[in-house]
Amino acid sequence: MPPLTRDHWNGARYHPGMTAGHYESWFQRANEASGRRAFWIRYTVFAPRDRPDDAVGELWAIVFDREGSRIVAVKQVHPIGACSFAPDRLDVAIGAARLDDGALRGQAASHGHQIGWDLRYAGGQPPLLFLPERLYIAPVPKAKALVGRPLARFTGTLTIDGEPLAIDDWVGSQNHNWGKQHTDRYAWGQVAGFDEAPEAFLECSTARIKLGPVLTPQLSPVVLRLGGETLAWNGLVRAFRARAHYAPYDWRIETTGPAGEIAISISAAAADFVALRYDNPPGGVKLCLNSKIARCEVTLRRGGATTVLHSSRAAFEILGDTAPPGVQPAV
């Protein structure tokens, strides 16, 4: 069967009247080449379980500025009647904000801050499936994630509290995730281009999910595109066997397989994170520590050769039930 298209992978899984509970997000993120600044913009539909009439559309935006020692984060909620989501392609409207396969425009305001965006994106690689394809139609895991356009290149303007910021060929990705509930606990990482290999792309995670009342052991799938190859350590058995440990604000994964041996280290300072509240469709709230200016080192051993990659432009998130002591969610 030929590879499924980007339109297929980006089409909405949400439909009005869903009673099982559903969240679905399309997020775009990119970094300045220097690694000093980054943005993350997320279009989301949230439908609580057994309350389909309470579904809403959400706009999230964060600008990270390491040099200016500031992070600006906003979230704005719109009634579901002011939203639309195409099932067969990337075509999302939340209030006046729009997202399609090539452009995003909109603005959001909260807590005394406002971020507006008028961006175009192009280029990049074919979609990257983080899980084996069969798992995207399986009931477990309940949360699915993929990269619709790895290594997308963004141009345009962000406006942060009235100040314009030119986005000139920032590299990142367009992403899609959805499910009946959020993963119970996870660390997630992504790198769009390394210093030594600008066309390389990394996606990795360490997660635990509940089967009934019991949390599974950690699963740590990894996918690395390097030198025109897609190297995967993402089968369920291999993900269980991987060794991983994370805590605010460091993470390490080591795994092995036919693609070779890989060790990944991702870290960032506490000041490089912002804490976010994610409503969960079954009820309750998850807390997400979010950084898009983390540092990553990858060591790959295969075929008798060792490759070491570095980046100061890594995405790094940690999700759980609580935030570290002293950390208050910004939105």
CSV table of C-alpha atoms in Angstrom, one decimal:
chain,number,residue,atom,x,y,z
A,1,MET,CA,0.0,0.0,0.0
A,2,PRO,CA,1.5,3.4,-0.9
A,3,PRO,CA,2.2,5.8,2.0
A,4,LEU,CA,-0.8,7.8,3.1
A,5,THR,CA,-0.8,11.4,2.3
A,6,ARG,CA,-0.2,14.4,4.6
A,7,ASP,CA,-3.9,15.4,4.1
A,8,HIS,CA,-4.9,12.0,5.5
A,9,TRP,CA,-2.7,12.3,8.6
A,10,ASN,CA,-3.8,15.9,9.2
A,11,GLY,CA,-7.5,15.4,8.8
A,12,ALA,CA,-9.6,16.0,11.9
A,13,ARG,CA,-10.8,13.0,14.0
A,14,TYR,CA,-13.3,15.2,15.9
A,15,HIS,CA,-16.9,15.4,14.9
A,16,PRO,CA,-19.7,17.3,16.6
A,17,GLY,CA,-21.7,15.3,19.1
A,18,MET,CA,-18.8,13.0,20.2
A,19,THR,CA,-19.7,11.6,23.7
A,20,ALA,CA,-16.6,9.5,24.4
A,21,GLY,CA,-14.5,12.6,25.1
A,22,HIS,CA,-11.9,14.0,22.7
A,23,TYR,CA,-9.0,16.3,22.4
A,24,GLU,CA,-7.2,17.2,19.2
A,25,SER,CA,-4.4,19.6,18.5
A,26,TRP,CA,-2.5,20.9,15.5
A,27,PHE,CA,0.6,22.7,16.7
A,28,GLN,CA,3.3,24.5,14.9
A,29,ARG,CA,6.7,25.3,16.4
A,30,ALA,CA,10.0,26.7,15.1
A,31,ASN,CA,13.3,28.0,16.3
A,32,GLU,CA,15.5,30.9,15.3
A,33,ALA,CA,18.8,29.5,13.9
A,34,SER,CA,20.8,30.9,16.8
A,35,GLY,CA,18.6,28.9,19.3
A,36,ARG,CA,17.8,32.1,21.2
A,37,ARG,CA,14.1,32.3,20.4
A,38,ALA,CA,11.3,30.0,19.5
A,39,PHE,CA,7.5,29.9,19.1
A,40,TRP,CA,4.8,27.3,19.7
A,41,ILE,CA,1.2,27.9,18.4
A,42,ARG,CA,-1.5,25.3,19.0
A,43,TYR,CA,-5.0,25.0,17.6
A,44,THR,CA,-7.1,22.7,19.8
A,45,VAL,CA,-10.6,21.2,20.0
A,46,PHE,CA,-11.6,19.9,23.5
A,47,ALA,CA,-14.7,17.9,24.1
A,48,PRO,CA,-15.3,16.6,27.6
A,49,ARG,CA,-16.7,13.1,28.0
A,50,ASP,CA,-20.5,12.8,28.0
A,51,ARG,CA,-20.8,16.6,27.5
A,52,PRO,CA,-20.5,17.1,23.7
A,53,ASP,CA,-22.4,20.4,23.9
A,54,ASP,CA,-19.6,21.8,26.1
A,55,ALA,CA,-16.9,21.3,23.4
A,56,VAL,CA,-14.7,24.3,22.7
A,57,GLY,CA,-11.9,25.5,20.4
A,58,GLU,CA,-8.7,26.8,22.0
A,59,LEU,CA,-5.9,28.9,20.7
A,60,TRP,CA,-2.6,28.7,22.5
A,61,ALA,CA,0.6,30.6,21.8
A,62,ILE,CA,4.0,30.8,23.5
A,63,VAL,CA,7.1,32.9,22.5
A,64,PHE,CA,10.4,31.8,24.2
A,65,ASP,CA,13.2,34.4,24.3
A,66,ARG,CA,16.3,33.1,26.0
A,67,GLU,CA,18.3,36.3,25.3
A,68,GLY,CA,15.6,38.5,26.7
A,69,SER,CA,15.0,36.1,29.7
A,70,ARG,CA,11.2,36.0,29.1
A,71,ILE,CA,8.5,33.7,28.1
A,72,VAL,CA,5.1,35.0,27.0
A,73,ALA,CA,2.2,32.5,27.0
A,74,VAL,CA,-1.5,33.0,26.2
A,75,LYS,CA,-4.6,30.9,25.7
A,76,GLN,CA,-8.0,31.9,24.4
A,77,VAL,CA,-11.2,29.8,24.3
A,78,HIS,CA,-13.9,30.0,21.6
A,79,PRO,CA,-17.3,28.4,21.4
A,80,ILE,CA,-17.4,25.3,19.2
A,81,GLY,CA,-20.0,27.0,17.0
A,82,ALA,CA,-17.3,29.4,15.9
A,83,CYS,CA,-14.9,26.6,14.9
A,84,SER,CA,-14.6,24.2,12.0
A,85,PHE,CA,-12.2,21.2,11.4
A,86,ALA,CA,-11.9,19.5,8.0
A,87,PRO,CA,-11.8,15.7,8.1
A,88,ASP,CA,-9.8,15.2,4.9
A,89,ARG,CA,-7.1,17.8,5.1
A,90,LEU,CA,-5.5,20.5,7.3
A,91,ASP,CA,-8.1,23.2,7.4
A,92,VAL,CA,-8.9,24.5,10.9
A,93,ALA,CA,-10.8,27.6,12.0
A,94,ILE,CA,-11.1,28.7,15.6
A,95,GLY,CA,-12.8,32.0,15.9
A,96,ALA,CA,-11.1,34.3,13.4
A,97,ALA,CA,-7.9,32.3,13.4
A,98,ARG,CA,-7.1,30.0,10.5
A,99,LEU,CA,-4.6,27.1,9.9
A,100,ASP,CA,-4.1,25.3,6.6
A,101,ASP,CA,-1.3,23.4,4.9
A,102,GLY,CA,0.9,26.4,4.3
A,103,ALA,CA,-0.2,29.3,6.5
A,104,LEU,CA,-1.6,30.2,9.9
A,105,ARG,CA,-3.1,33.5,11.0
A,106,GLY,CA,-4.7,34.6,14.2
A,107,GLN,CA,-4.2,36.0,17.7
A,108,ALA,CA,-4.9,35.1,21.3
A,109,ALA,CA,-4.9,37.1,24.5
A,110,SER,CA,-5.0,36.2,28.3
A,111,HIS,CA,-3.5,37.3,31.6
A,112,GLY,CA,-2.6,40.8,30.2
A,113,HIS,CA,-0.6,39.5,27.2
A,114,GLN,CA,-1.5,39.2,23.5
A,115,ILE,CA,0.3,37.2,20.7
A,116,GLY,CA,-0.7,37.6,17.1
A,117,TRP,CA,0.7,35.6,14.2
A,118,ASP,CA,0.7,35.8,10.4
A,119,LEU,CA,3.0,33.0,9.2
A,120,ARG,CA,3.6,30.9,6.1
A,121,TYR,CA,5.4,27.6,6.1
A,122,ALA,CA,6.7,25.2,3.4
A,123,GLY,CA,9.4,22.6,2.6
A,124,GLY,CA,10.3,19.9,5.0
A,125,GLN,CA,9.9,16.1,4.8
A,126,PRO,CA,7.1,13.6,4.4
A,127,PRO,CA,5.0,12.9,7.5
A,128,LEU,CA,6.7,11.1,10.3
A,129,LEU,CA,4.7,8.5,12.2
A,130,PHE,CA,5.9,8.3,15.8
A,131,LEU,CA,4.2,4.9,16.3
A,132,PRO,CA,3.9,1.9,14.1
A,133,GLU,CA,1.1,2.6,11.6
A,134,ARG,CA,-1.2,-0.1,12.9
A,135,LEU,CA,-1.4,1.6,16.3
A,136,TYR,CA,-3.1,4.7,14.8
A,137,ILE,CA,-6.3,2.7,14.5
A,138,ALA,CA,-5.9,0.5,17.6
A,139,PRO,CA,-7.7,1.4,20.9
A,140,VAL,CA,-4.4,1.6,22.8
A,141,PRO,CA,-2.7,3.9,23.1
A,142,LYS,CA,-5.6,6.3,23.6
A,143,ALA,CA,-3.4,9.3,22.6
A,144,LYS,CA,-1.9,9.4,19.0
A,145,ALA,CA,0.8,11.7,17.8
A,146,LEU,CA,2.6,12.3,14.5
A,147,VAL,CA,4.5,15.0,12.6
A,148,GLY,CA,2.7,16.2,9.6
A,149,ARG,CA,5.6,18.2,8.2
A,150,PRO,CA,9.0,17.7,9.8
A,151,LEU,CA,11.6,20.5,9.1
A,152,ALA,CA,9.0,23.0,8.0
A,153,ARG,CA,10.4,26.4,7.3
A,154,PHE,CA,8.4,29.4,8.6
A,155,THR,CA,8.4,33.1,7.6
A,156,GLY,CA,6.2,36.0,8.5
A,157,THR,CA,5.5,38.0,11.7
A,158,LEU,CA,4.7,37.4,15.3
A,159,THR,CA,3.4,40.4,17.4
A,160,ILE,CA,4.0,40.1,21.1
A,161,ASP,CA,2.2,42.6,23.3
A,162,GLY,CA,2.2,45.0,20.3
A,163,GLU,CA,5.9,44.5,19.3
A,164,PRO,CA,6.5,42.8,15.9
A,165,LEU,CA,9.0,40.0,15.6
A,166,ALA,CA,10.1,39.0,12.1
A,167,ILE,CA,10.2,35.3,11.5
A,168,ASP,CA,12.8,34.7,8.7
A,169,ASP,CA,13.3,31.1,7.7
A,170,TRP,CA,12.9,29.6,11.2
A,171,VAL,CA,13.0,25.8,11.1
A,172,GLY,CA,10.5,23.6,13.0
A,173,SER,CA,7.5,21.4,12.3
A,174,GLN,CA,3.8,21.1,11.9
A,175,ASN,CA,2.3,18.4,14.2
A,176,HIS,CA,-1.0,16.6,14.9
A,177,ASN,CA,-2.2,14.7,18.0
A,178,TRP,CA,-5.5,13.5,19.3
A,179,GLY,CA,-7.2,11.0,21.6
A,180,LYS,CA,-9.9,10.2,24.2
A,181,GLN,CA,-7.6,11.3,27.0
A,182,HIS,CA,-4.1,12.6,27.5
A,183,THR,CA,-1.3,10.2,28.1
A,184,ASP,CA,-1.1,9.7,31.9
A,185,ARG,CA,2.6,10.7,32.2
A,186,TYR,CA,5.2,11.5,29.7
A,187,ALA,CA,8.3,13.3,28.6
A,188,TRP,CA,8.4,14.3,24.9
A,189,GLY,CA,11.2,15.6,22.8
A,190,GLN,CA,11.7,16.8,19.2
A,191,VAL,CA,14.7,18.3,17.4
A,192,ALA,CA,14.3,19.9,13.9
A,193,GLY,CA,17.8,20.0,12.6
A,194,PHE,CA,21.1,19.5,14.5
A,195,ASP,CA,24.2,21.6,14.3
A,196,GLU,CA,26.1,18.8,12.6
A,197,ALA,CA,23.2,17.6,10.5
A,198,PRO,CA,20.7,20.3,9.6
A,199,GLU,CA,18.4,17.9,7.7
A,200,ALA,CA,18.2,15.4,10.7
A,201,PHE,CA,15.0,15.2,12.7
A,202,LEU,CA,14.4,13.5,16.0
A,203,GLU,CA,11.2,12.5,17.8
A,204,CYS,CA,11.2,10.7,21.2
A,205,SER,CA,9.1,10.1,24.2
A,206,THR,CA,9.0,8.3,27.6
A,207,ALA,CA,5.5,7.5,28.7
A,208,ARG,CA,3.4,5.5,31.1
A,209,ILE,CA,-0.3,4.8,30.5
A,210,LYS,CA,-3.0,3.4,32.7
A,211,LEU,CA,-4.6,0.0,31.8
A,212,GLY,CA,-7.5,0.0,34.2
A,213,PRO,CA,-6.1,1.3,37.6
A,214,VAL,CA,-2.5,0.2,36.8
A,215,LEU,CA,0.2,2.3,35.3
A,216,THR,CA,2.3,0.4,32.7
A,217,PRO,CA,6.1,0.4,32.9
A,218,GLN,CA,7.7,3.1,30.8
A,219,LEU,CA,7.7,3.0,27.1
A,220,SER,CA,10.3,5.0,25.2
A,221,PRO,CA,9.9,5.0,21.4
A,222,VAL,CA,12.4,6.9,19.3
A,223,VAL,CA,12.5,7.8,15.6
A,224,LEU,CA,15.5,9.6,14.0
A,225,ARG,CA,15.7,10.7,10.3
A,226,LEU,CA,19.3,11.0,9.4
A,227,GLY,CA,21.1,10.9,6.0
A,228,GLY,CA,18.0,10.1,4.1
A,229,GLU,CA,17.1,7.1,6.4
A,230,THR,CA,14.3,6.8,8.9
A,231,LEU,CA,15.8,4.9,11.9
A,232,ALA,CA,13.1,3.6,14.3
A,233,TRP,CA,13.2,2.2,17.8
A,234,ASN,CA,9.4,2.4,18.2
A,235,GLY,CA,7.9,-1.1,18.3
A,236,LEU,CA,6.1,-1.8,21.6
A,237,VAL,CA,8.6,-4.5,22.8
A,238,ARG,CA,11.6,-2.3,22.0
A,239,ALA,CA,9.9,0.7,23.6
A,240,PHE,CA,9.4,-1.3,26.8
A,241,ARG,CA,13.0,-2.4,26.8
A,242,ALA,CA,14.5,1.0,26.4
A,243,ARG,CA,16.2,2.5,29.5
A,244,ALA,CA,15.0,6.0,30.3
A,245,HIS,CA,14.7,8.4,33.2
A,246,TYR,CA,13.3,12.0,33.4
A,247,ALA,CA,12.6,14.6,36.0
A,248,PRO,CA,12.4,18.4,35.9
A,249,TYR,CA,14.5,19.4,34.0
A,250,ASP,CA,16.6,16.6,32.5
A,251,TRP,CA,15.9,13.4,30.5
A,252,ARG,CA,18.0,10.5,29.2
A,253,ILE,CA,17.0,7.6,26.9
A,254,GLU,CA,19.2,4.6,25.8
A,255,THR,CA,17.8,2.0,23.4
A,256,THR,CA,19.1,-0.5,20.9
A,257,GLY,CA,17.8,-2.5,17.9
A,258,PRO,CA,18.5,-3.3,14.2
A,259,ALA,CA,18.9,0.5,13.6
A,260,GLY,CA,21.8,0.6,16.1
A,261,GLU,CA,22.4,1.9,19.6
A,262,ILE,CA,21.2,5.4,20.4
A,263,ALA,CA,21.6,7.5,23.6
A,264,ILE,CA,19.7,10.8,23.9
A,265,SER,CA,20.1,13.5,26.5
A,266,ILE,CA,17.7,16.5,26.7
A,267,SER,CA,17.8,19.3,29.3
A,268,ALA,CA,17.0,22.9,29.9
A,269,ALA,CA,17.1,25.4,32.8
A,270,ALA,CA,14.0,25.8,34.9
A,271,ALA,CA,13.7,29.3,33.5
A,272,ASP,CA,13.3,27.9,30.0
A,273,PHE,CA,10.0,26.2,30.8
A,274,VAL,CA,6.5,27.4,31.2
A,275,ALA,CA,3.8,25.4,33.0
A,276,LEU,CA,0.4,24.9,31.2
A,277,ARG,CA,-2.9,23.4,32.4
A,278,TYR,CA,-4.4,20.8,30.0
A,279,ASP,CA,-8.0,19.8,30.6
A,280,ASN,CA,-8.5,16.0,30.3
A,281,PRO,CA,-11.6,14.7,28.4
A,282,PRO,CA,-12.5,12.2,31.2
A,283,GLY,CA,-12.2,14.9,33.8
A,284,GLY,CA,-9.4,16.5,35.8
A,285,VAL,CA,-6.4,18.5,34.7
A,286,LYS,CA,-2.9,17.5,33.6
A,287,LEU,CA,0.1,19.9,34.1
A,288,CYS,CA,2.6,20.3,31.2
A,289,LEU,CA,6.1,21.8,31.6
A,290,ASN,CA,6.8,23.2,28.1
A,291,SER,CA,10.1,24.4,26.6
A,292,LYS,CA,11.2,24.9,23.0
A,293,ILE,CA,14.7,26.1,23.8
A,294,ALA,CA,16.2,22.9,25.4
A,295,ARG,CA,19.5,21.4,24.6
A,296,CYS,CA,19.9,17.9,23.1
A,297,GLU,CA,22.8,15.5,22.5
A,298,VAL,CA,22.5,12.3,20.5
A,299,THR,CA,25.1,9.5,20.3
A,300,LEU,CA,24.3,7.0,17.6
A,301,ARG,CA,26.4,3.8,17.1
A,302,ARG,CA,25.8,1.7,14.1
A,303,GLY,CA,27.9,-0.3,11.6
A,304,GLY,CA,31.1,0.3,13.7
A,305,ALA,CA,30.7,4.1,13.4
A,306,THR,CA,29.7,6.7,16.0
A,307,THR,CA,27.8,9.8,15.2
A,308,VAL,CA,27.3,12.6,17.8
A,309,LEU,CA,24.7,15.3,17.2
A,310,HIS,CA,24.0,18.5,19.2
A,311,SER,CA,21.3,21.1,19.2
A,312,SER,CA,20.2,24.0,21.4
A,313,ARG,CA,16.8,24.1,19.6
A,314,ALA,CA,15.0,21.1,21.1
A,315,ALA,CA,11.4,20.8,22.2
A,316,PHE,CA,11.1,19.3,25.7
A,317,GLU,CA,7.8,18.7,27.5
A,318,ILE,CA,7.0,16.8,30.7
A,319,LEU,CA,3.3,16.0,31.6
A,320,GLY,CA,1.9,14.7,34.8
A,321,ASP,CA,-0.6,15.5,37.5
A,322,THR,CA,1.4,18.1,39.4
A,323,ALA,CA,4.0,20.8,38.7
A,324,PRO,CA,7.3,21.1,40.6
A,325,PRO,CA,7.2,22.9,43.9
A,326,GLY,CA,7.0,26.7,43.4
A,327,VAL,CA,5.9,26.4,39.8
A,328,GLN,CA,2.5,28.0,38.9
A,329,PRO,CA,0.8,27.4,35.6
A,330,ALA,CA,0.9,30.5,33.3
A,331,VAL,CA,-2.2,29.5,31.4
